[in-house]
Amino acid sequence: MNRVLPLTEQSVTISAGIYAELRKTGKPLDDIDLLIAGVAIANNRVLVTHNRSHFERIDRLEVEDWSEEQTAGR
């Protein structure tokens, strides 16, 4: 089932925590990436993206790149 997950108070709070953690490391993310990660974590979802390098810095986030699986299967 495909659906758009909502931006909620919980996901924004998670995003703010991620922002604070990454800012301490000197490697912050763009605001939209923080919100995307927060929504995925709040909903216990895997984030599917081709831009793994941005999101792999977030400890609680599971990230997959399905384009790699398609390439490997050729």
mmCIF file of C-alpha atoms in Angstrom:
data_model
loop_
_atom_site.group_PDB
_atom_site.id
_atom_site.type_symbol
_atom_site.label_atom_id
_atom_site.label_comp_id
_atom_site.label_asym_id
_atom_site.label_seq_id
_atom_site.Cartn_x
_atom_site.Cartn_y
_atom_site.Cartn_z
ATOM 1 C CA MET A 1 0.000 0.000 0.000
ATOM 2 C CA ASN A 2 1.420 3.369 -1.018
ATOM 3 C CA ARG A 3 0.508 6.402 1.013
ATOM 4 C CA VAL A 4 2.024 9.672 2.085
ATOM 5 C CA LEU A 5 2.945 9.687 5.755
ATOM 6 C CA PRO A 6 1.994 12.860 7.628
ATOM 7 C CA LEU A 7 4.272 15.322 9.332
ATOM 8 C CA THR A 8 3.246 15.120 12.984
ATOM 9 C CA GLU A 9 4.339 16.666 16.250
ATOM 10 C CA GLN A 10 6.161 13.413 17.050
ATOM 11 C CA SER A 11 8.052 13.372 13.748
ATOM 12 C CA VAL A 12 9.021 17.041 14.125
ATOM 13 C CA THR A 13 10.301 16.361 17.649
ATOM 14 C CA ILE A 14 12.369 13.447 16.327
ATOM 15 C CA SER A 15 13.682 15.659 13.504
ATOM 16 C CA ALA A 16 14.721 18.320 16.019
ATOM 17 C CA GLY A 17 16.632 15.708 18.018
ATOM 18 C CA ILE A 18 18.411 14.520 14.887
ATOM 19 C CA TYR A 19 19.287 18.131 14.032
ATOM 20 C CA ALA A 20 20.815 18.657 17.478
ATOM 21 C CA GLU A 21 22.829 15.419 17.283
ATOM 22 C CA LEU A 22 24.195 16.131 13.803
ATOM 23 C CA ARG A 23 24.953 19.761 14.574
ATOM 24 C CA LYS A 24 27.260 18.607 17.370
ATOM 25 C CA THR A 25 29.212 16.555 14.828
ATOM 26 C CA GLY A 26 29.463 19.502 12.442
ATOM 27 C CA LYS A 27 27.623 17.564 9.728
ATOM 28 C CA PRO A 28 24.042 18.854 9.680
ATOM 29 C CA LEU A 29 21.462 17.868 7.063
ATOM 30 C CA ASP A 30 19.128 20.049 5.044
ATOM 31 C CA ASP A 31 15.831 20.761 6.796
ATOM 32 C CA ILE A 32 13.800 18.659 4.365
ATOM 33 C CA ASP A 33 16.070 15.636 4.880
ATOM 34 C CA LEU A 34 15.680 16.000 8.649
ATOM 35 C CA LEU A 35 11.897 16.022 8.291
ATOM 36 C CA ILE A 36 11.912 13.012 5.960
ATOM 37 C CA ALA A 37 14.035 11.071 8.447
ATOM 38 C CA GLY A 38 11.817 12.111 11.353
ATOM 39 C CA VAL A 39 8.686 10.903 9.569
ATOM 40 C CA ALA A 40 10.306 7.561 8.726
ATOM 41 C CA ILE A 41 11.476 6.994 12.301
ATOM 42 C CA ALA A 42 8.154 8.081 13.836
ATOM 43 C CA ASN A 43 6.336 5.568 11.644
ATOM 44 C CA ASN A 44 8.874 2.737 12.047
ATOM 45 C CA ARG A 45 9.558 2.711 8.307
ATOM 46 C CA VAL A 46 12.595 1.998 6.180
ATOM 47 C CA LEU A 47 13.701 5.038 4.190
ATOM 48 C CA VAL A 48 14.266 4.100 0.557
ATOM 49 C CA THR A 49 16.574 6.564 -1.180
ATOM 50 C CA HIS A 50 19.386 6.690 -3.692
ATOM 51 C CA ASN A 51 21.068 9.294 -1.468
ATOM 52 C CA ARG A 52 22.244 6.965 1.296
ATOM 53 C CA SER A 53 25.208 9.139 2.296
ATOM 54 C CA HIS A 54 22.940 11.858 3.701
ATOM 55 C CA PHE A 55 20.809 9.555 5.775
ATOM 56 C CA GLU A 56 23.265 6.924 7.006
ATOM 57 C CA ARG A 57 24.540 9.381 9.622
ATOM 58 C CA ILE A 58 21.263 8.968 11.516
ATOM 59 C CA ASP A 59 21.622 6.099 13.988
ATOM 60 C CA ARG A 60 17.951 5.221 14.467
ATOM 61 C CA LEU A 61 17.098 5.258 10.762
ATOM 62 C CA GLU A 62 17.102 2.182 8.539
ATOM 63 C CA VAL A 63 18.072 3.149 4.976
ATOM 64 C CA GLU A 64 17.883 1.111 1.764
ATOM 65 C CA ASP A 65 18.773 1.922 -1.834
ATOM 66 C CA TRP A 66 16.646 -0.265 -4.086
ATOM 67 C CA SER A 67 18.484 0.915 -7.207
ATOM 68 C CA GLU A 68 21.554 -0.997 -5.963
ATOM 69 C CA GLU A 69 19.499 -4.209 -5.770
ATOM 70 C CA GLN A 70 18.269 -3.766 -9.335
ATOM 71 C CA THR A 71 21.804 -3.160 -10.598
ATOM 72 C CA ALA A 72 23.153 -6.197 -8.733
ATOM 73 C CA GLY A 73 20.452 -8.425 -10.222
ATOM 74 C CA ARG A 74 21.324 -7.634 -13.842
#
